[in-house]
PDB file of C-alpha atoms in Angstrom:
ATOM      1  CA  MET A   1      19.108  11.553 -19.308  1.00  0.00           C
ATOM      2  CA  LYS A   2      15.392  11.546 -18.502  1.00  0.00           C
ATOM      3  CA  ALA A   3      14.244  10.904 -14.929  1.00  0.00           C
ATOM      4  CA  GLY A   4      12.630   7.491 -14.706  1.00  0.00           C
ATOM      5  CA  TRP A   5      11.546   4.935 -17.267  1.00  0.00           C
ATOM      6  CA  LEU A   6       8.400   6.651 -18.542  1.00  0.00           C
ATOM      7  CA  ASP A   7       8.231   9.400 -21.132  1.00  0.00           C
ATOM      8  CA  GLY A   8       5.081  10.745 -19.423  1.00  0.00           C
ATOM      9  CA  PRO A   9       1.653   9.547 -18.244  1.00  0.00           C
ATOM     10  CA  PRO A  10       1.109   6.226 -20.041  1.00  0.00           C
ATOM     11  CA  PRO A  11      -1.571   6.105 -22.760  1.00  0.00           C
ATOM     12  CA  LEU A  12      -3.943   3.153 -22.844  1.00  0.00           C
ATOM     13  CA  SER A  13      -1.872   1.409 -25.517  1.00  0.00           C
ATOM     14  CA  HIS A  14       1.213   1.427 -23.276  1.00  0.00           C
ATOM     15  CA  LEU A  15      -0.781   0.002 -20.364  1.00  0.00           C
ATOM     16  CA  GLU A  16      -2.136  -2.706 -22.669  1.00  0.00           C
ATOM     17  CA  ARG A  17       1.404  -3.592 -23.697  1.00  0.00           C
ATOM     18  CA  LEU A  18       2.531  -3.689 -20.054  1.00  0.00           C
ATOM     19  CA  TYR A  19      -0.332  -6.049 -19.173  1.00  0.00           C
ATOM     20  CA  HIS A  20       0.669  -8.237 -22.117  1.00  0.00           C
ATOM     21  CA  GLU A  21       4.319  -8.377 -21.017  1.00  0.00           C
ATOM     22  CA  LEU A  22       3.361  -9.105 -17.397  1.00  0.00           C
ATOM     23  CA  SER A  23       1.053 -11.914 -18.518  1.00  0.00           C
ATOM     24  CA  LEU A  24       3.996 -13.540 -20.315  1.00  0.00           C
ATOM     25  CA  LEU A  25       5.768 -13.668 -16.947  1.00  0.00           C
ATOM     26  CA  GLY A  26       2.752 -15.351 -15.355  1.00  0.00           C
ATOM     27  CA  ALA A  27       0.866 -12.362 -13.939  1.00  0.00           C
ATOM     28  CA  SER A  28      -2.923 -12.575 -13.778  1.00  0.00           C
ATOM     29  CA  CYS A  29      -3.800 -10.038 -16.475  1.00  0.00           C
ATOM     30  CA  ILE A  30      -4.598  -9.806 -20.178  1.00  0.00           C
ATOM     31  CA  GLY A  31      -3.191  -7.127 -22.456  1.00  0.00           C
ATOM     32  CA  ARG A  32      -2.379  -6.502 -26.074  1.00  0.00           C
ATOM     33  CA  LYS A  33       0.950  -6.331 -27.888  1.00  0.00           C
ATOM     34  CA  SER A  34       0.679  -2.642 -28.727  1.00  0.00           C
ATOM     35  CA  ALA A  35       3.640  -0.538 -29.774  1.00  0.00           C
ATOM     36  CA  TRP A  36       5.528   1.233 -27.006  1.00  0.00           C
ATOM     37  CA  PRO A  37       8.948   2.913 -26.704  1.00  0.00           C
ATOM     38  CA  TYR A  38      10.356   0.783 -23.873  1.00  0.00           C
ATOM     39  CA  ARG A  39      12.884  -2.030 -24.218  1.00  0.00           C
ATOM     40  CA  PRO A  40      13.233  -3.748 -20.829  1.00  0.00           C
ATOM     41  CA  ALA A  41      16.253  -6.041 -20.866  1.00  0.00           C
ATOM     42  CA  ASN A  42      14.876  -8.399 -18.212  1.00  0.00           C
ATOM     43  CA  PRO A  43      11.810  -9.012 -15.990  1.00  0.00           C
ATOM     44  CA  GLU A  44      13.232  -6.749 -13.288  1.00  0.00           C
ATOM     45  CA  GLU A  45      13.363  -3.758 -15.647  1.00  0.00           C
ATOM     46  CA  LEU A  46       9.802  -4.547 -16.725  1.00  0.00           C
ATOM     47  CA  LEU A  47       8.744  -4.434 -13.063  1.00  0.00           C
ATOM     48  CA  ALA A  48      10.465  -1.082 -12.623  1.00  0.00           C
ATOM     49  CA  ILE A  49       8.460   0.260 -15.572  1.00  0.00           C
ATOM     50  CA  ALA A  50       5.312  -1.266 -14.053  1.00  0.00           C
ATOM     51  CA  GLY A  51       6.112   0.471 -10.753  1.00  0.00           C
ATOM     52  CA  GLU A  52       6.047   3.857 -12.471  1.00  0.00           C
ATOM     53  CA  MET A  53       2.864   3.074 -14.429  1.00  0.00           C
ATOM     54  CA  LEU A  54       1.275   1.888 -11.170  1.00  0.00           C
ATOM     55  CA  ARG A  55       0.872   5.486 -10.028  1.00  0.00           C
ATOM     56  CA  TYR A  56      -1.445   6.075 -12.996  1.00  0.00           C
ATOM     57  CA  ASP A  57      -3.404   2.802 -12.899  1.00  0.00           C
ATOM     58  CA  ALA A  58      -4.831   1.449  -9.626  1.00  0.00           C
ATOM     59  CA  ARG A  59      -5.681  -1.912 -11.244  1.00  0.00           C
ATOM     60  CA  LEU A  60      -1.967  -2.680 -11.415  1.00  0.00           C
ATOM     61  CA  LEU A  61      -1.693  -2.745  -7.626  1.00  0.00           C
ATOM     62  CA  SER A  62      -3.461  -6.102  -7.214  1.00  0.00           C
ATOM     63  CA  ILE A  63      -1.827  -7.517 -10.351  1.00  0.00           C
ATOM     64  CA  LEU A  64       1.685  -6.684  -9.131  1.00  0.00           C
ATOM     65  CA  LEU A  65       1.005  -7.818  -5.559  1.00  0.00           C
ATOM     66  CA  GLN A  66      -0.273 -11.215  -6.688  1.00  0.00           C
ATOM     67  CA  PHE A  67       2.677 -11.552  -9.053  1.00  0.00           C
ATOM     68  CA  MET A  68       5.115 -10.766  -6.216  1.00  0.00           C
ATOM     69  CA  LEU A  69       3.481 -13.236  -3.845  1.00  0.00           C
ATOM     70  CA  GLU A  70       3.445 -16.029  -6.417  1.00  0.00           C
ATOM     71  CA  GLY A  71       6.663 -15.376  -8.351  1.00  0.00           C
ATOM     72  CA  TRP A  72       9.119 -13.527  -6.116  1.00  0.00           C
ATOM     73  CA  GLN A  73      11.542 -16.476  -6.117  1.00  0.00           C
ATOM     74  CA  ALA A  74      12.168 -16.034  -9.866  1.00  0.00           C
ATOM     75  CA  LEU A  75      13.259 -12.400  -9.455  1.00  0.00           C
ATOM     76  CA  ASN A  76      16.890 -11.311  -9.282  1.00  0.00           C
ATOM     77  CA  PRO A  77      17.004  -8.846  -6.352  1.00  0.00           C
ATOM     78  CA  LEU A  78      20.297  -7.263  -7.455  1.00  0.00           C
ATOM     79  CA  ARG A  79      18.940  -6.585 -10.956  1.00  0.00           C
ATOM     80  CA  LEU A  80      15.718  -5.249  -9.432  1.00  0.00           C
ATOM     81  CA  ARG A  81      17.649  -2.786  -7.258  1.00  0.00           C
ATOM     82  CA  SER A  82      19.592  -1.669 -10.313  1.00  0.00           C
ATOM     83  CA  ALA A  83      16.369  -1.127 -12.278  1.00  0.00           C
ATOM     84  CA  LEU A  84      14.761   0.779  -9.408  1.00  0.00           C
ATOM     85  CA  ARG A  85      17.737   3.133  -9.166  1.00  0.00           C
ATOM     86  CA  LYS A  86      16.783   4.334 -12.670  1.00  0.00           C
ATOM     87  CA  SER A  87      13.159   4.933 -11.630  1.00  0.00           C
ATOM     88  CA  ARG A  88      11.587   8.278 -10.932  1.00  0.00           C
ATOM     89  CA  TRP A  89       9.584   6.712  -8.087  1.00  0.00           C
ATOM     90  CA  PRO A  90      11.291   3.520  -6.895  1.00  0.00           C
ATOM     91  CA  GLN A  91       9.127   3.879  -3.792  1.00  0.00           C
ATOM     92  CA  ALA A  92       6.011   2.995  -5.807  1.00  0.00           C
ATOM     93  CA  LEU A  93       7.109  -0.607  -6.371  1.00  0.00           C
ATOM     94  CA  LEU A  94       8.382  -0.759  -2.788  1.00  0.00           C
ATOM     95  CA  VAL A  95       4.793  -0.078  -1.663  1.00  0.00           C
ATOM     96  CA  VAL A  96       3.870  -3.353  -3.390  1.00  0.00           C
ATOM     97  CA  PHE A  97       6.564  -5.101  -1.343  1.00  0.00           C
ATOM     98  CA  GLU A  98       5.073  -3.603   1.833  1.00  0.00           C
ATOM     99  CA  PHE A  99       1.677  -5.078   0.998  1.00  0.00           C
ATOM    100  CA  ALA A 100       3.410  -8.383   0.217  1.00  0.00           C
ATOM    101  CA  ARG A 101       4.972  -8.376   3.703  1.00  0.00           C
ATOM    102  CA  GLN A 102       1.501  -7.995   5.218  1.00  0.00           C
ATOM    103  CA  ALA A 103       0.015 -10.746   3.049  1.00  0.00           C
ATOM    104  CA  SER A 104       2.710 -13.393   3.548  1.00  0.00           C
ATOM    105  CA  ASP A 105       4.598 -15.070   6.416  1.00  0.00           C
ATOM    106  CA  GLU A 106       7.320 -16.265   4.025  1.00  0.00           C
ATOM    107  CA  LYS A 107      10.527 -15.117   5.723  1.00  0.00           C
ATOM    108  CA  GLU A 108      12.699 -15.457   2.613  1.00  0.00           C
ATOM    109  CA  MET A 109      10.390 -13.081   0.738  1.00  0.00           C
ATOM    110  CA  THR A 110      10.562 -10.599   3.624  1.00  0.00           C
ATOM    111  CA  TRP A 111      14.363 -10.747   3.611  1.00  0.00           C
ATOM    112  CA  MET A 112      14.415 -10.164  -0.125  1.00  0.00           C
ATOM    113  CA  ALA A 113      12.101  -7.163   0.344  1.00  0.00           C
ATOM    114  CA  ASP A 114      14.500  -5.823   2.994  1.00  0.00           C
ATOM    115  CA  TYR A 115      17.404  -6.091   0.559  1.00  0.00           C
ATOM    116  CA  VAL A 116      15.573  -4.583  -2.427  1.00  0.00           C
ATOM    117  CA  SER A 117      14.324  -1.585  -0.409  1.00  0.00           C
ATOM    118  CA  ALA A 118      17.571  -0.892   1.499  1.00  0.00           C
ATOM    119  CA  GLY A 119      18.925   2.610   0.963  1.00  0.00           C
ATOM    120  CA  PHE A 120      15.844   4.112  -0.686  1.00  0.00           C
ATOM    121  CA  SER A 121      14.295   7.078   1.137  1.00  0.00           C
ATOM    122  CA  ARG A 122      10.670   8.089   1.627  1.00  0.00           C
ATOM    123  CA  ILE A 123       8.980  10.614  -0.636  1.00  0.00           C
ATOM    124  CA  SER A 124       8.932  14.016   1.072  1.00  0.00           C
ATOM    125  CA  PRO A 125       6.673  15.910   1.270  1.00  0.00           C
ATOM    126  CA  ALA A 126       4.012  13.214   1.120  1.00  0.00           C
ATOM    127  CA  GLU A 127       2.104  12.754  -2.138  1.00  0.00           C
ATOM    128  CA  LEU A 128      -1.142  11.044  -3.096  1.00  0.00           C
ATOM    129  CA  PHE A 129      -0.050   7.659  -4.411  1.00  0.00           C
ATOM    130  CA  PHE A 130      -2.367   7.504  -7.403  1.00  0.00           C
ATOM    131  CA  ILE A 131      -1.983  10.463  -9.730  1.00  0.00           C
ATOM    132  CA  GLY A 132      -5.178  12.025 -11.044  1.00  0.00           C
ATOM    133  CA  MET A 133      -7.615   9.765  -9.174  1.00  0.00           C
ATOM    134  CA  SER A 134      -9.165  12.552  -7.083  1.00  0.00           C
ATOM    135  CA  VAL A 135      -9.391  16.298  -7.617  1.00  0.00           C
ATOM    136  CA  PRO A 136      -8.097  18.486  -4.735  1.00  0.00           C
ATOM    137  CA  GLY A 137     -11.070  19.932  -2.849  1.00  0.00           C
ATOM    138  CA  SER A 138     -13.506  17.322  -4.195  1.00  0.00           C
ATOM    139  CA  ARG A 139     -15.720  15.215  -1.962  1.00  0.00           C
ATOM    140  CA  MET A 140     -13.514  12.161  -2.584  1.00  0.00           C
ATOM    141  CA  SER A 141     -10.387  14.158  -1.770  1.00  0.00           C
ATOM    142  CA  GLU A 142     -11.921  15.373   1.500  1.00  0.00           C
ATOM    143  CA  ARG A 143     -12.861  11.821   2.494  1.00  0.00           C
ATOM    144  CA  ARG A 144      -9.244  10.756   1.991  1.00  0.00           C
ATOM    145  CA  MET A 145      -7.806  13.521   4.155  1.00  0.00           C
ATOM    146  CA  GLY A 146      -6.198  12.124   7.302  1.00  0.00           C
ATOM    147  CA  LEU A 147      -6.665   8.480   6.282  1.00  0.00           C
ATOM    148  CA  ASN A 148      -3.702   6.417   5.181  1.00  0.00           C
ATOM    149  CA  LEU A 149      -2.682   2.780   4.918  1.00  0.00           C
ATOM    150  CA  ALA A 150       0.636   1.786   6.469  1.00  0.00           C
ATOM    151  CA  ALA A 151       2.119   0.441   3.214  1.00  0.00           C
ATOM    152  CA  TYR A 152       1.753   3.840   1.534  1.00  0.00           C
ATOM    153  CA  ALA A 153       2.850   5.803   4.601  1.00  0.00           C
ATOM    154  CA  ARG A 154       6.059   3.762   4.876  1.00  0.00           C
ATOM    155  CA  TRP A 155       7.287   5.302   1.599  1.00  0.00           C
ATOM    156  CA  GLY A 156       5.873   8.810   1.922  1.00  0.00           C
ATOM    157  CA  PHE A 157       2.609   8.343   0.057  1.00  0.00           C
ATOM    158  CA  ILE A 158      -1.054   8.797   0.947  1.00  0.00           C
ATOM    159  CA  GLY A 159      -3.491   6.110  -0.152  1.00  0.00           C
ATOM    160  CA  GLN A 160      -6.455   4.017   0.962  1.00  0.00           C
ATOM    161  CA  GLU A 161      -6.754   1.513  -1.881  1.00  0.00           C
ATOM    162  CA  ARG A 162      -6.388  -2.065  -0.660  1.00  0.00           C
ATOM    163  CA  PRO A 163      -5.082  -4.587  -3.190  1.00  0.00           C
ATOM    164  CA  ILE A 164      -6.457  -8.099  -3.635  1.00  0.00           C
ATOM    165  CA  ALA A 165      -3.779 -10.475  -2.385  1.00  0.00           C
ATOM    166  CA  ASP A 166      -5.416 -13.767  -3.393  1.00  0.00           C
ATOM    167  CA  ARG A 167      -6.943 -14.143  -6.848  1.00  0.00           C
ATOM    168  CA  VAL A 168      -9.083 -17.113  -5.669  1.00  0.00           C
ATOM    169  CA  THR A 169     -10.513 -15.891  -2.346  1.00  0.00           C
ATOM    170  CA  ARG A 170     -10.361 -12.214  -3.385  1.00  0.00           C
ATOM    171  CA  ALA A 171      -8.976 -11.453   0.082  1.00  0.00           C
ATOM    172  CA  MET A 172      -7.679  -7.906   0.413  1.00  0.00           C
ATOM    173  CA  VAL A 173      -4.710  -6.684   2.426  1.00  0.00           C
ATOM    174  CA  GLY A 174      -3.774  -3.357   4.019  1.00  0.00           C
ATOM    175  CA  ARG A 175      -3.997  -1.783   7.445  1.00  0.00           C
ATOM    176  CA  TYR A 176      -4.219   1.844   8.529  1.00  0.00           C
ATOM    177  CA  ASP A 177      -1.022   3.370   9.847  1.00  0.00           C
ATOM    178  CA  ARG A 178      -0.743   4.337  13.515  1.00  0.00           C
ATOM    179  CA  ASP A 179      -1.482   8.041  13.070  1.00  0.00           C
ATOM    180  CA  THR A 180      -4.613   7.272  11.062  1.00  0.00           C
ATOM    181  CA  ARG A 181      -5.853   4.815  13.701  1.00  0.00           C
ATOM    182  CA  ARG A 182      -5.322   7.421  16.407  1.00  0.00           C
ATOM    183  CA  ARG A 183      -7.424   9.930  14.477  1.00  0.00           C
ATOM    184  CA  ILE A 184     -10.171   7.366  13.917  1.00  0.00           C
ATOM    185  CA  LEU A 185     -10.220   6.450  17.611  1.00  0.00           C
ATOM    186  CA  ARG A 186     -10.269  10.087  18.703  1.00  0.00           C
ATOM    187  CA  SER A 187     -13.136  10.819  16.325  1.00  0.00           C
ATOM    188  CA  LEU A 188     -15.135   7.854  17.666  1.00  0.00           C
ATOM    189  CA  VAL A 189     -14.746   8.967  21.280  1.00  0.00           C
ATOM    190  CA  GLU A 190     -15.624  12.571  20.455  1.00  0.00           C
ATOM    191  CA  ARG A 191     -18.739  11.492  18.561  1.00  0.00           C
ATOM    192  CA  GLN A 192     -20.000   8.753  20.913  1.00  0.00           C
ATOM    193  CA  GLY A 193     -18.497   9.595  24.281  1.00  0.00           C
ATOM    194  CA  ASP A 194     -17.037   6.099  24.623  1.00  0.00           C
ATOM    195  CA  VAL A 195     -16.071   3.163  22.427  1.00  0.00           C
ATOM    196  CA  ALA A 196     -16.054  -0.631  22.638  1.00  0.00           C
ATOM    197  CA  LEU A 197     -13.330  -2.814  21.170  1.00  0.00           C
ATOM    198  CA  SER A 198     -15.722  -4.188  18.539  1.00  0.00           C
ATOM    199  CA  GLN A 199     -16.700  -0.653  17.451  1.00  0.00           C
ATOM    200  CA  TYR A 200     -13.078   0.340  17.035  1.00  0.00           C
ATOM    201  CA  LEU A 201     -12.380  -2.778  14.970  1.00  0.00           C
ATOM    202  CA  ASP A 202     -15.362  -1.937  12.750  1.00  0.00           C
ATOM    203  CA  ALA A 203     -14.097   1.626  12.316  1.00  0.00           C
ATOM    204  CA  VAL A 204     -10.658   0.438  11.122  1.00  0.00           C
ATOM    205  CA  GLU A 205     -12.380  -2.138   8.879  1.00  0.00           C
ATOM    206  CA  HIS A 206     -10.842  -5.080  10.768  1.00  0.00           C
ATOM    207  CA  SER A 207      -7.544  -4.282   9.041  1.00  0.00           C
ATOM    208  CA  ILE A 208      -5.624  -5.006  12.281  1.00  0.00           C
ATOM    209  CA  SER A 209      -5.742  -7.908  14.714  1.00  0.00           C
ATOM    210  CA  ARG A 210      -7.892  -7.883  17.834  1.00  0.00           C
ATOM    211  CA  GLN A 211      -4.685  -7.821  19.900  1.00  0.00           C
ATOM    212  CA  GLN A 212      -3.413  -4.723  18.067  1.00  0.00           C
ATOM    213  CA  ALA A 213      -6.799  -3.006  18.477  1.00  0.00           C
ATOM    214  CA  LEU A 214      -6.728  -3.708  22.219  1.00  0.00           C
ATOM    215  CA  ALA A 215      -3.181  -2.340  22.450  1.00  0.00           C
ATOM    216  CA  ASP A 216      -4.282   0.830  20.598  1.00  0.00           C
ATOM    217  CA  LEU A 217      -7.064   1.395  23.139  1.00  0.00           C
ATOM    218  CA  GLN A 218      -4.848   0.673  26.143  1.00  0.00           C
ATOM    219  CA  GLN A 219      -2.094   2.999  24.910  1.00  0.00           C
ATOM    220  CA  ALA A 220      -4.342   5.867  23.792  1.00  0.00           C
ATOM    221  CA  GLU A 221      -3.725   9.050  25.763  1.00  0.00           C
ATOM    222  CA  GLY A 222      -6.697  10.460  27.653  1.00  0.00           C
ATOM    223  CA  LEU A 223      -8.795   7.269  27.649  1.00  0.00           C
ATOM    224  CA  VAL A 224      -9.830   5.219  30.680  1.00  0.00           C
ATOM    225  CA  LEU A 225     -11.375   1.761  30.811  1.00  0.00           C
ATOM    226  CA  LYS A 226     -14.902   1.333  32.149  1.00  0.00           C
ATOM    227  CA  GLY A 227     -16.232  -2.162  32.812  1.00  0.00           C
ATOM    228  CA  ARG A 228     -14.833  -5.574  32.008  1.00  0.00           C
ATOM    229  CA  GLY A 229     -15.257  -8.380  29.515  1.00  0.00           C
ATOM    230  CA  ARG A 230     -17.666  -7.895  26.614  1.00  0.00           C
ATOM    231  CA  GLY A 231     -19.154  -4.794  28.251  1.00  0.00           C
ATOM    232  CA  ALA A 232     -15.809  -2.999  28.549  1.00  0.00           C
ATOM    233  CA  ARG A 233     -15.691   0.466  27.017  1.00  0.00           C
ATOM    234  CA  TRP A 234     -13.067   3.179  26.776  1.00  0.00           C
ATOM    235  CA  MET A 235     -14.081   6.741  27.490  1.00  0.00           C
ATOM    236  CA  ALA A 236     -12.414  10.121  27.795  1.00  0.00           C
ATOM    237  CA  ALA A 237     -10.795  10.593  31.161  1.00  0.00           C
ATOM    238  CA  PRO A 238     -12.574  13.247  33.265  1.00  0.00           C
ATOM    239  CA  LYS A 239     -10.805  16.591  33.262  1.00  0.00           C
ATOM    240  CA  PRO A 240      -9.283  17.552  36.624  1.00  0.00           C
ATOM    241  CA  SER A 241     -11.323  20.130  38.508  1.00  0.00           C
ATOM    242  CA  THR A 242      -9.743  23.550  39.016  1.00  0.00           C
TER     243      THR A 242
END
């Protein structure tokens, strides 16, 4: 029995067919009814196939997230778990659920995500989420080093791509994980000597709330507060004299 749903990296014709099948379920995409070797028995198996193809096609991330946010109530969570157990990377579709958690305050959807993801483990060692998007050692690869969004990190992946959560407003979703924010903050202080709350928020692309940014600064080791109000800045604590 082969591992996963895919026979290998999907050719364009298979991606076109996937887009076509997803559009029939109501997803915001247009495809073509090309030939492919897959015979999903239900929408949940189609999503499991989409989860594997997602690692080869970044455009699918926004398509699947919007579909989850708009149509999660029509999914059968038990069938989805069963389909994911046959996947090579069930974690890939679970990343979409993590972004959905961040984009929605719908508790029922969060509880369904908890159930669907229960029992699956993180990828280890960590892998780049999108396969073939950057060449190791390239300038793009170097820019990605040390930067990670929380939704990818939760399942053992590395990625910075933020999906579009709302097809009308084009609002994106995704925040850096804690380790990445610590590295960004440390780099700011080393480069500038001190940092204001607004500068830190700019550096993390306003992907976290002002309250979370303030908590990051207050909890950072080796930083002390200087000033108050709008002029407050955090700087490296002076080293004790010997």
